[in-house]
XYZ file of C-alpha atoms in Angstrom:
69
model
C 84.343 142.904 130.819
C 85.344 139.058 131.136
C 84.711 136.554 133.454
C 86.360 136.057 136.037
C 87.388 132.491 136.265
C 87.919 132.192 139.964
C 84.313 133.078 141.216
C 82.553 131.426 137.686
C 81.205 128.157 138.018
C 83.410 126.669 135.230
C 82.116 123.952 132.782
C 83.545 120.879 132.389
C 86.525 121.938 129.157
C 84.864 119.688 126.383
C 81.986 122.035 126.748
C 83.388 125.292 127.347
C 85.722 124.399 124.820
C 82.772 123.530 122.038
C 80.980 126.566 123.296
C 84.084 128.553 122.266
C 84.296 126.874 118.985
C 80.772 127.356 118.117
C 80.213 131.146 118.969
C 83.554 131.995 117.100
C 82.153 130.402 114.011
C 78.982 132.208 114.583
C 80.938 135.591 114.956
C 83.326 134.755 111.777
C 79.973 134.687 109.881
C 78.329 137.819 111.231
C 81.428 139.516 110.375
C 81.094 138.162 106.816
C 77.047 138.237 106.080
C 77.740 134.456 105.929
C 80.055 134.018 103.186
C 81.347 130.606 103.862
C 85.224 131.836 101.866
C 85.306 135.128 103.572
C 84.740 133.456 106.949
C 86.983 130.592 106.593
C 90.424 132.425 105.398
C 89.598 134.593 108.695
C 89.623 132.725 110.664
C 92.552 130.592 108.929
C 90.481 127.434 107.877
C 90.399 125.763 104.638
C 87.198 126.608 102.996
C 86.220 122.739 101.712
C 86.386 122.045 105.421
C 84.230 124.765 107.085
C 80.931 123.294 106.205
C 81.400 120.417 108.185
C 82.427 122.129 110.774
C 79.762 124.534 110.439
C 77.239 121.403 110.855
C 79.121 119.964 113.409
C 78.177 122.995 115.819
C 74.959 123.415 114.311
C 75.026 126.455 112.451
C 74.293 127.228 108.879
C 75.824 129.997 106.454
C 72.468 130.514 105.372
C 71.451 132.195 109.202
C 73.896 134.899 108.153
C 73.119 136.249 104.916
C 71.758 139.041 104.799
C 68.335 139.119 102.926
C 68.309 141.191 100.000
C 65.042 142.393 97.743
């Protein structure tokens, strides 16, 4: 179920939009245990430039990896 824009209180579109931005980086790395080349050509970035952007929303590959022993 969405939200429905005309009863939310909406946020001013810099931050909705950097919300956005941030949470589908964060679900392009779920869906690829954090591999930064993976993640990238899903979501139709090139792969040099996803770190940055990665740090730019505060998020590491590293959160996503799944720990192995």
């Amino acid at each position: 179920s969405g939200v429905s824009l005309e009863s939310a209180s909406l946020l001013p579109y810099r931050l909705a939009k950097e919300r956005f931005i941030r949470e589908y980086l964060k679900a392009c790395l779920q869906r690829h245990a954090g591999h930064v080349t993976n993640a990238a050509k899903e979501a139709g970035l090139v792969r040099s430039s996803f770190p940055n952007l990665l740090t730019k929303h505060g998020l590491t590959a590293r959160e996503f990896q799944a720990v192995t022993q």
